[in-house]
Amino acid sequence: MGLENQVALVTGAASEIGYAYVKCLLQNKVKVLLCDVNVNECQVISHKFLKEFQNINILSIKCDVTNEDEFENAFKTCIKHFGQLDIVINNAGVFDNSIEQRWSATVNINYGGVVRGTLLAIKYMGIPNGGKGGTVIQTSSLMVFGDSYCNPIYLSTKKYMMEFTKSFGKKHHFSLHGVRIITLCPEFTAINNCVRPVCKNEMVHKNGDRVEELEDSKNNQLYTKTQKPDNIGKALITVLELGKTGETWIVEDNKPPRLIDY
């Protein structure tokens, strides 16, 4: 489908992957609402893109995906400003190494934010509610397919997200509201592979040598593999153009994304 003049709402827009998403959307002449708790950074990004590109339509707003009223206000603002909404990208997420203190926040953002964003997308884009249909993209992680010892809370939320997409994206549900729901699982980017030391800190069984052994054994297999953020942005465009509801795509090794049978 053609993306020109469509409108996208992107959560976690101030993150590295969010930045890449927004950049590629703008390159494809999509109008974009940047949503993030760090609205100042969103505004910096907006000004940068306004200088870099011509004839773009971009807006920034503060949005905490754990706050239902604030999240819904982002949808209302988007439709009021742009006149429509076609794409919702649930990208907000955290990778917190203090799992004992912050596990509930991780679940509430990584999984709860996706559920809220998807339900709001159906409310505002769904055909029974007067919308034209649309697309929801969930950002998961390639880590869920590996044998990782890292952050069980993070991994489980990303896994739940995929199950939610698979279930809610079934053709029966799509026939009711006309909103595609798709998961994209990126490999680490060149910057966020800094999770290597975080994983060491998050081991539940902190047993000196064992932690070091696990960290080193995983380092070569996973954490040294990275890809450029722009490749993830390009993958998003491919999935928007080719993806079908309920699907899961992965993007790794700086290659085009590929559909997996999940």
Short mmCIF file of C-alpha atoms in Angstrom, two decimals, residues 55-219:
data_model
loop_
_atom_site.label_atom_id
_atom_site.label_comp_id
_atom_site.label_asym_id
_atom_site.label_seq_id
_atom_site.Cartn_x
_atom_site.Cartn_y
_atom_site.Cartn_z
CA ASN A 55 7.58 19.64 3.10
CA ILE A 56 7.18 17.38 6.13
CA ASN A 57 4.45 17.47 8.74
CA ILE A 58 5.62 16.55 12.23
CA LEU A 59 4.43 17.22 15.78
CA SER A 60 5.72 16.28 19.26
CA ILE A 61 3.73 15.57 22.42
CA LYS A 62 4.47 14.27 25.91
CA CYS A 63 3.03 10.79 26.31
CA ASP A 64 3.38 8.31 29.15
CA VAL A 65 2.00 4.99 27.86
CA THR A 66 1.21 3.91 31.44
CA ASN A 67 -1.13 6.88 31.87
CA GLU A 68 -4.41 6.03 30.14
CA ASP A 69 -5.69 9.60 29.93
CA GLU A 70 -2.38 10.96 28.64
CA PHE A 71 -2.07 8.16 26.11
CA GLU A 72 -5.59 8.68 24.79
CA ASN A 73 -4.97 12.42 24.60
CA ALA A 74 -2.10 11.68 22.19
CA PHE A 75 -4.57 9.95 19.86
CA LYS A 76 -7.04 12.83 20.10
CA THR A 77 -4.29 15.37 19.48
CA CYS A 78 -3.04 13.42 16.47
CA ILE A 79 -6.45 13.28 14.81
CA LYS A 80 -7.22 16.92 15.65
CA HIS A 81 -3.90 18.14 14.23
CA PHE A 82 -3.53 15.89 11.16
CA GLY A 83 -7.19 15.10 10.49
CA GLN A 84 -6.72 11.33 10.53
CA LEU A 85 -4.72 8.40 11.93
CA ASP A 86 -3.52 5.41 9.89
CA ILE A 87 -0.54 3.86 11.71
CA VAL A 88 0.23 3.31 15.39
CA ILE A 89 3.70 2.13 16.38
CA ASN A 90 3.90 0.83 19.93
CA ASN A 91 7.62 1.31 20.45
CA ALA A 92 7.89 2.61 24.02
CA GLY A 93 9.83 0.20 26.22
CA VAL A 94 12.37 -0.13 29.00
CA PHE A 95 15.28 -2.46 29.71
CA ASP A 96 15.79 -2.01 33.43
CA ASN A 97 18.47 -3.89 35.35
CA SER A 98 16.88 -3.38 38.78
CA ILE A 99 14.39 -6.18 38.33
CA GLU A 100 13.49 -6.48 42.00
CA GLN A 101 12.59 -2.80 42.35
CA ARG A 102 11.27 -1.98 38.89
CA TRP A 103 9.67 -5.16 37.54
CA SER A 104 6.12 -3.76 37.69
CA ALA A 105 7.11 -0.66 35.73
CA THR A 106 8.78 -2.82 33.09
CA VAL A 107 5.62 -4.90 32.69
CA ASN A 108 3.39 -1.82 32.69
CA ILE A 109 5.41 -0.09 29.96
CA ASN A 110 6.57 -2.96 27.76
CA TYR A 111 3.37 -4.99 27.79
CA GLY A 112 0.71 -2.73 29.27
CA GLY A 113 1.67 0.09 26.92
CA VAL A 114 1.25 -2.21 23.91
CA VAL A 115 -2.17 -3.39 25.06
CA ARG A 116 -3.33 0.19 25.72
CA GLY A 117 -1.93 1.42 22.42
CA THR A 118 -3.54 -1.39 20.44
CA LEU A 119 -6.96 -0.93 22.03
CA LEU A 120 -6.78 2.82 21.49
CA ALA A 121 -5.78 2.23 17.86
CA ILE A 122 -8.85 0.07 17.34
CA LYS A 123 -11.01 2.65 19.10
CA TYR A 124 -9.83 5.49 16.87
CA MET A 125 -9.07 3.66 13.60
CA GLY A 126 -11.55 0.77 13.78
CA ILE A 127 -14.25 0.65 11.12
CA PRO A 128 -17.14 0.09 13.58
CA ASN A 129 -16.09 3.29 15.35
CA GLY A 130 -16.15 5.40 12.19
CA GLY A 131 -12.50 4.88 11.24
CA LYS A 132 -11.04 3.58 8.00
CA GLY A 133 -8.96 0.81 9.53
CA GLY A 134 -5.20 0.98 9.84
CA THR A 135 -2.08 -0.73 11.08
CA VAL A 136 -0.50 -1.31 14.50
CA ILE A 137 3.17 -2.27 14.74
CA GLN A 138 4.57 -3.64 18.00
CA THR A 139 8.33 -3.45 18.61
CA SER A 140 9.49 -6.68 20.27
CA SER A 141 13.06 -8.01 20.27
CA LEU A 142 15.11 -10.64 18.50
CA MET A 143 16.27 -11.72 21.97
CA VAL A 144 13.03 -13.66 22.51
CA PHE A 145 14.20 -16.26 19.97
CA GLY A 146 17.55 -16.88 21.67
CA ASP A 147 18.67 -18.78 24.74
CA SER A 148 19.39 -15.64 26.73
CA TYR A 149 20.15 -15.41 30.44
CA CYS A 150 19.35 -11.71 30.41
CA ASN A 151 16.52 -9.90 32.20
CA PRO A 152 13.67 -12.42 32.48
CA ILE A 153 11.15 -9.63 33.07
CA TYR A 154 12.14 -7.85 29.87
CA LEU A 155 12.16 -11.05 27.83
CA SER A 156 8.79 -12.21 29.12
CA THR A 157 7.11 -8.88 28.33
CA LYS A 158 8.44 -8.97 24.79
CA LYS A 159 7.27 -12.56 24.43
CA TYR A 160 3.81 -11.74 25.79
CA MET A 161 3.62 -8.89 23.29
CA MET A 162 4.11 -11.33 20.43
CA GLU A 163 1.44 -13.67 21.79
CA PHE A 164 -0.93 -10.71 22.12
CA THR A 165 -0.30 -9.75 18.48
CA LYS A 166 -0.74 -13.29 17.24
CA SER A 167 -4.03 -13.70 19.08
CA PHE A 168 -5.46 -10.23 18.54
CA GLY A 169 -4.25 -10.13 14.95
CA LYS A 170 -6.25 -13.16 13.83
CA LYS A 171 -8.29 -12.68 10.67
CA HIS A 172 -11.53 -12.94 12.62
CA HIS A 173 -10.64 -9.90 14.73
CA PHE A 174 -9.36 -8.04 11.67
CA SER A 175 -12.68 -8.63 9.89
CA LEU A 176 -14.42 -6.88 12.77
CA HIS A 177 -12.34 -3.70 12.97
CA GLY A 178 -10.04 -3.54 9.91
CA VAL A 179 -6.85 -2.88 11.90
CA ARG A 180 -3.77 -4.97 11.08
CA ILE A 181 -1.64 -5.90 14.09
CA ILE A 182 1.96 -6.94 13.36
CA THR A 183 5.11 -7.51 15.44
CA LEU A 184 8.60 -6.44 14.38
CA CYS A 185 11.55 -7.98 16.26
CA PRO A 186 14.80 -6.03 15.75
CA GLU A 187 18.29 -7.18 16.55
CA PHE A 188 20.39 -4.87 18.74
CA THR A 189 21.59 -1.66 17.18
CA ALA A 190 25.17 -0.43 17.31
CA ILE A 191 24.46 1.56 20.48
CA ASN A 192 22.01 -0.48 22.48
CA ASN A 193 24.23 -3.56 22.62
CA CYS A 194 25.39 -1.98 25.89
CA VAL A 195 23.06 -4.51 27.55
CA ARG A 196 26.09 -6.79 27.93
CA PRO A 197 27.08 -5.41 31.37
CA VAL A 198 23.42 -4.99 32.32
CA CYS A 199 22.90 -8.72 31.85
CA LYS A 200 25.68 -9.45 34.28
CA ASN A 201 24.04 -7.27 36.89
CA GLU A 202 20.66 -8.90 36.39
CA MET A 203 21.62 -12.51 36.99
CA VAL A 204 19.30 -13.93 39.62
CA HIS A 205 22.02 -16.31 40.83
CA LYS A 206 24.99 -14.04 41.38
CA ASN A 207 27.63 -16.67 41.80
CA GLY A 208 30.89 -15.01 40.79
CA ASP A 209 32.50 -17.32 38.26
CA ARG A 210 29.19 -18.58 36.94
CA VAL A 211 28.08 -15.05 36.06
CA GLU A 212 31.33 -14.35 34.26
CA GLU A 213 31.11 -17.66 32.42
CA LEU A 214 27.57 -17.03 31.25
CA GLU A 215 28.35 -13.48 30.26
CA ASP A 216 31.38 -14.45 28.21
CA SER A 217 29.67 -17.39 26.52
CA LYS A 218 26.80 -15.21 25.41
CA ASN A 219 28.92 -12.28 24.40
#
